[in-house]
mmCIF file of N, CA and C in Angstrom:
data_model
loop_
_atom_site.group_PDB
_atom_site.id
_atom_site.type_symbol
_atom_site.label_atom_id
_atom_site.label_comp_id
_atom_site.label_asym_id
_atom_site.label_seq_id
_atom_site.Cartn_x
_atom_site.Cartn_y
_atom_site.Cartn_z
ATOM 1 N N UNK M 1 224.985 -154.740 -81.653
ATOM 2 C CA UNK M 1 225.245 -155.749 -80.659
ATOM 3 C C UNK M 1 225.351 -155.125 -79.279
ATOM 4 N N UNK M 2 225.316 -155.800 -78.480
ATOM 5 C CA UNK M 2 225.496 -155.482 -77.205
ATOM 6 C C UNK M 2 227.080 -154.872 -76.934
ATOM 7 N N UNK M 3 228.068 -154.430 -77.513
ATOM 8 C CA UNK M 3 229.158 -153.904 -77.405
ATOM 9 C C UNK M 3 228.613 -152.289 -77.806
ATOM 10 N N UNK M 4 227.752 -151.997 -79.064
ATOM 11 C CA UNK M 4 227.555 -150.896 -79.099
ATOM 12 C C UNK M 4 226.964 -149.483 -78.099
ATOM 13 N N UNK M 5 226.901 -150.525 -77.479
ATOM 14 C CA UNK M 5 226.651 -149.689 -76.165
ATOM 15 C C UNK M 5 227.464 -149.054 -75.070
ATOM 16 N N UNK M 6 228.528 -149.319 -75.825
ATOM 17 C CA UNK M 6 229.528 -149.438 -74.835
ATOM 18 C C UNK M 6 230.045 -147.800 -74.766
ATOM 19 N N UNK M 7 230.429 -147.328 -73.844
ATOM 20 C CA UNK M 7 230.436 -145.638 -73.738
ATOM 21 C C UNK M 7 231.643 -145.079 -74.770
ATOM 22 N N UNK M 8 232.354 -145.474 -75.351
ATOM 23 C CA UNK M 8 233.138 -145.479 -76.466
ATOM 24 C C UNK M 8 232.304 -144.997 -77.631
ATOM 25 N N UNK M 9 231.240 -145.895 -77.862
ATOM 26 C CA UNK M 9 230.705 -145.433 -78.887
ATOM 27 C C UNK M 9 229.688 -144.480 -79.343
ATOM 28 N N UNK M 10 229.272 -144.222 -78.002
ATOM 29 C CA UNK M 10 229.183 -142.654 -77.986
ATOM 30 C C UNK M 10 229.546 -141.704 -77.754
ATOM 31 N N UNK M 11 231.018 -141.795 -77.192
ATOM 32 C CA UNK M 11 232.058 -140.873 -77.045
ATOM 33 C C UNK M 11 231.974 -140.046 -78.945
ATOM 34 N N UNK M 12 232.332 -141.542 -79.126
ATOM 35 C CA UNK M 12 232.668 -141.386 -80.631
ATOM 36 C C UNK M 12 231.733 -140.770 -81.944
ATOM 37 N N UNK M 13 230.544 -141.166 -81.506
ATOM 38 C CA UNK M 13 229.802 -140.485 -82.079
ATOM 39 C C UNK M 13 229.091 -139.253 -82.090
ATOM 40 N N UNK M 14 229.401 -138.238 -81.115
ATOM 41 C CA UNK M 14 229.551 -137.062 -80.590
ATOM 42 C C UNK M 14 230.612 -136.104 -81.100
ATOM 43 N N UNK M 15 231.849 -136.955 -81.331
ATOM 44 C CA UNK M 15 232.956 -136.128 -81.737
ATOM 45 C C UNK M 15 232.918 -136.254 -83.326
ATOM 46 N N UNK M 16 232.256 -137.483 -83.914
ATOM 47 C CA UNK M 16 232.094 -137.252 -85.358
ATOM 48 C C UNK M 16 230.914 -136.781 -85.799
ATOM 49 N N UNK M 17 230.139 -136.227 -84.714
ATOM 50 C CA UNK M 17 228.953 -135.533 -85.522
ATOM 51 C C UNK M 17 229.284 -134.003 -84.951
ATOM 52 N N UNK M 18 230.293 -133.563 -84.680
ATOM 53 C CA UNK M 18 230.913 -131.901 -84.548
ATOM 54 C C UNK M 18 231.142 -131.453 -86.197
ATOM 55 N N UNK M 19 231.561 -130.334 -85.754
ATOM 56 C CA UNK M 19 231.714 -129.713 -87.291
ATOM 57 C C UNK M 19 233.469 -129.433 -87.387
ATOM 58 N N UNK M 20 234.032 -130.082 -86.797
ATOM 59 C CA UNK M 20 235.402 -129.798 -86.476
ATOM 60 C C UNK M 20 235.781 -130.851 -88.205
ATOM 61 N N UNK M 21 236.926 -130.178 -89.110
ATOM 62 C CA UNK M 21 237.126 -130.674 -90.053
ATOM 63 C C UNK M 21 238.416 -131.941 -89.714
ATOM 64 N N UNK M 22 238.981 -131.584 -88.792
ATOM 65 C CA UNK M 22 240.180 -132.607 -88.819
ATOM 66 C C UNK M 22 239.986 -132.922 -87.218
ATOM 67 N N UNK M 23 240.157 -134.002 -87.094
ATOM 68 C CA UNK M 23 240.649 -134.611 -85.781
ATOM 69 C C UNK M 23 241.354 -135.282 -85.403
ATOM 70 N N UNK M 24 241.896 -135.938 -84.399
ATOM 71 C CA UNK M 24 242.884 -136.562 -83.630
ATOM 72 C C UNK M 24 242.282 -137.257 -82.179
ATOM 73 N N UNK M 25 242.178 -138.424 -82.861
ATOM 74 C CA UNK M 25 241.968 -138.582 -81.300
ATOM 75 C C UNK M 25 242.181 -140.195 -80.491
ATOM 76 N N UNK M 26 242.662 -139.968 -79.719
ATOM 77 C CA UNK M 26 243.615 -140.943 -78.914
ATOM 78 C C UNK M 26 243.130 -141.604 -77.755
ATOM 79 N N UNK M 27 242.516 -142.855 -77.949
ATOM 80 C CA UNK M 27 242.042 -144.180 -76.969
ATOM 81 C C UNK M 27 242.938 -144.319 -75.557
ATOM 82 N N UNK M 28 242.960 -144.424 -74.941
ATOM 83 C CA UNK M 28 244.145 -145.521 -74.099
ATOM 84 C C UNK M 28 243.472 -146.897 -73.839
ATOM 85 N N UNK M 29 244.394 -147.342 -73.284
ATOM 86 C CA UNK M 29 243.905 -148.427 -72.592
ATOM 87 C C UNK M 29 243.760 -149.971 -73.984
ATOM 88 N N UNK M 30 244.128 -150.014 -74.828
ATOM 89 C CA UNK M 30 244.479 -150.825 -75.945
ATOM 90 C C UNK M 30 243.978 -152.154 -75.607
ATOM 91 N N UNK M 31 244.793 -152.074 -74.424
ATOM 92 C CA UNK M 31 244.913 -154.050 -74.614
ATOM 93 C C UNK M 31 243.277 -154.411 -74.123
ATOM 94 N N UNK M 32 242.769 -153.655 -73.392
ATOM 95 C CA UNK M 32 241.348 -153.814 -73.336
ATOM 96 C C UNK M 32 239.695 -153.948 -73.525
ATOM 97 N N UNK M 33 240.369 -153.530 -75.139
ATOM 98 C CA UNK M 33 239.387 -153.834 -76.591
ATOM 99 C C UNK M 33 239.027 -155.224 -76.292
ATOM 100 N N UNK M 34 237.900 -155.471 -76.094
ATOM 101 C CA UNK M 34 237.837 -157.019 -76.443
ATOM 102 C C UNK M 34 237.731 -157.933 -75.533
ATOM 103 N N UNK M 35 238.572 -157.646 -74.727
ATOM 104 C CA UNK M 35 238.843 -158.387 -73.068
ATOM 105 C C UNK M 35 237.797 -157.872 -72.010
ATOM 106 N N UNK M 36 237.447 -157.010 -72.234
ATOM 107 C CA UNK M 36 236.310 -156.220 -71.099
ATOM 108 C C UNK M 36 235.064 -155.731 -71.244
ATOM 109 N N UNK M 37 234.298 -156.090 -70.716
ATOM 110 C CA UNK M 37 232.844 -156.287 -70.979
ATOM 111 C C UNK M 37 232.597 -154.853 -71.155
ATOM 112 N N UNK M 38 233.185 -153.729 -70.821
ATOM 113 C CA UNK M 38 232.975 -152.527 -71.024
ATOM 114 C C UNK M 38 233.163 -151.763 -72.505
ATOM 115 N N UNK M 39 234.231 -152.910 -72.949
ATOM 116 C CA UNK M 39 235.155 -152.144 -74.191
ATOM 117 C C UNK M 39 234.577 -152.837 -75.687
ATOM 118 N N UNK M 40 234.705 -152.585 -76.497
ATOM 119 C CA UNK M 40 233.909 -153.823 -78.235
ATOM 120 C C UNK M 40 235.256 -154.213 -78.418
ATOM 121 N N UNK M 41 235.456 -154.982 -79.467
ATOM 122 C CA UNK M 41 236.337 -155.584 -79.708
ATOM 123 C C UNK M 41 236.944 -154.643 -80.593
ATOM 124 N N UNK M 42 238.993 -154.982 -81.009
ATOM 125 C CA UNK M 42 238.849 -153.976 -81.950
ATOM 126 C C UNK M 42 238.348 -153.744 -83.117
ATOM 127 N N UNK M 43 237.866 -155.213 -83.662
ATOM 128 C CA UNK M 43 237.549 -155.502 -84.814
ATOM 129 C C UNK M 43 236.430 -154.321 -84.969
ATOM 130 N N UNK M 44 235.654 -154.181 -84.388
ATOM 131 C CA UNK M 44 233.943 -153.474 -83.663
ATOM 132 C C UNK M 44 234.601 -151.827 -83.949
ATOM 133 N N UNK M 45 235.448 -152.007 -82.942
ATOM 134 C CA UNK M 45 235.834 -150.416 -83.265
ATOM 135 C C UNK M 45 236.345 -149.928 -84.471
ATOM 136 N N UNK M 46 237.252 -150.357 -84.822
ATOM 137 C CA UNK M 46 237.751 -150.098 -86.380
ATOM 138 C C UNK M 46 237.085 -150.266 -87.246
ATOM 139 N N UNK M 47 235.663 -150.881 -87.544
ATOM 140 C CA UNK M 47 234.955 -150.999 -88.457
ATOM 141 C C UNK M 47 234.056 -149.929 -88.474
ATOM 142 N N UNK M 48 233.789 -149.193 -87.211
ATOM 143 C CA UNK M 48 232.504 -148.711 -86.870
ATOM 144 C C UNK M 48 233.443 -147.121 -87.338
ATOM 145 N N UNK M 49 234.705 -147.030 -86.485
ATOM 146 C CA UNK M 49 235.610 -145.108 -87.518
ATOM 147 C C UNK M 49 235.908 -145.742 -88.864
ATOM 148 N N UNK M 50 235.970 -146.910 -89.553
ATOM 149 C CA UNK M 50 236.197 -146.701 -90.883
ATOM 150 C C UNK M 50 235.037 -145.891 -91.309
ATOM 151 N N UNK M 51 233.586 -146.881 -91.256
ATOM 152 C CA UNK M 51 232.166 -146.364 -91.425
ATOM 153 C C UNK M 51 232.468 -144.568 -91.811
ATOM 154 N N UNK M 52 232.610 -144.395 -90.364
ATOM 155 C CA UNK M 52 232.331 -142.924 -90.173
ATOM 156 C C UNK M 52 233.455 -142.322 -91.155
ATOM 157 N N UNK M 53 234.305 -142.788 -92.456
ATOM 158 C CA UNK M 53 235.417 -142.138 -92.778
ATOM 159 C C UNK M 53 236.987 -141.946 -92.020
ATOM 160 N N UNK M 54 237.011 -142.253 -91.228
ATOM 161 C CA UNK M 54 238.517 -142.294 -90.222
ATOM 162 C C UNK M 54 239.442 -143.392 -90.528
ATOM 163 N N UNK M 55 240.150 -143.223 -89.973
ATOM 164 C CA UNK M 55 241.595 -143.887 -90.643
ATOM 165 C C UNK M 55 242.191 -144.162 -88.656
ATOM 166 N N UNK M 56 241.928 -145.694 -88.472
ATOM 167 C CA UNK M 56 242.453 -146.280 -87.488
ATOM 168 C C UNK M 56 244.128 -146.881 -87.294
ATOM 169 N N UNK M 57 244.451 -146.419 -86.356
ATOM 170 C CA UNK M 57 246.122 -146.752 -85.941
ATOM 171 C C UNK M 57 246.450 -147.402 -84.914
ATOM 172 N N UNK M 58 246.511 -148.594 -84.623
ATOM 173 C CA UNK M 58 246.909 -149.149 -83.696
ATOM 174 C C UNK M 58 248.159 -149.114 -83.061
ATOM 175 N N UNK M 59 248.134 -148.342 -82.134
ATOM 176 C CA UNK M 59 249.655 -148.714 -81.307
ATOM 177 C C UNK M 59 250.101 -149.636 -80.236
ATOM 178 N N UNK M 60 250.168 -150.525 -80.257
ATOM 179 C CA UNK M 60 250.443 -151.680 -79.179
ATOM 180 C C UNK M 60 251.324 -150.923 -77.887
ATOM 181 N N UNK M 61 252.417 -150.381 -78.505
ATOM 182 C CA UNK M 61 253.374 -150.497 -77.452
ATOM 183 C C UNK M 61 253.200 -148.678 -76.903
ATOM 184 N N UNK M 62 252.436 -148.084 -76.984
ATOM 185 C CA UNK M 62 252.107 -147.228 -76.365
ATOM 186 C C UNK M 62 250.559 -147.531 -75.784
ATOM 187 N N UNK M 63 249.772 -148.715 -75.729
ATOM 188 C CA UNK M 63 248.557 -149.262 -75.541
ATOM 189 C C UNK M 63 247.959 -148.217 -75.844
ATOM 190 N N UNK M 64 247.521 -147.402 -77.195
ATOM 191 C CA UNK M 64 246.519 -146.375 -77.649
ATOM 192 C C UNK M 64 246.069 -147.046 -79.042
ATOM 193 N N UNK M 65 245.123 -146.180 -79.217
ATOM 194 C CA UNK M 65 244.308 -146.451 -80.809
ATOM 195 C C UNK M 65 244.342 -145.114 -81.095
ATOM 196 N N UNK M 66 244.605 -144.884 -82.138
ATOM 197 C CA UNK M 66 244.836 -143.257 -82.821
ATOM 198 C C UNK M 66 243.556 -143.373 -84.216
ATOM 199 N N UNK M 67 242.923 -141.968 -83.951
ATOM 200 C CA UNK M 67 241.818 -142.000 -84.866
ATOM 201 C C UNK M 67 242.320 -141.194 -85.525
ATOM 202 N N UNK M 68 242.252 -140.415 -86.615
ATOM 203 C CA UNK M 68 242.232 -139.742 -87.317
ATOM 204 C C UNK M 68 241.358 -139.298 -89.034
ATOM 205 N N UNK M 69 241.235 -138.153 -89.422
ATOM 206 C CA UNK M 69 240.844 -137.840 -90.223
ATOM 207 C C UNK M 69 241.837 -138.301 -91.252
#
């Protein structure tokens, strides 16, 4: 869709095609999933690091998304 384009998701797909075995890695900006023509929704995002194997964490009240291995 037209969200996949969004520079997120090739952030993201750069850091999961490394050879690094464990990662961590931390979004800001939360509330803006969805709301901004820049950002996918979270639904979009969390479906797309499950895909890749990752384990999504939503933190509201620190407005981050935590990826992890």
């Amino acid at each position: 869709g037209k969200s996949s384009k969004a520079p997120v998701f090739n952030e993201l797909r750069q850091i999961f095609a490394s050879r690094v075995q464990e990662n961590l890695i931390l979004i800001d900006d939360l509330r803006l999933f969805g709301s901004d023509p820049q950002y996918p929704s979270l639904n979009e995002i969390s479906d797309y690091v499950q895909q890749a194997g990752y384990v999504v964490v939503e933190n509201q009240e620190m407005d981050t998304l935590e990826i992890r291995t």
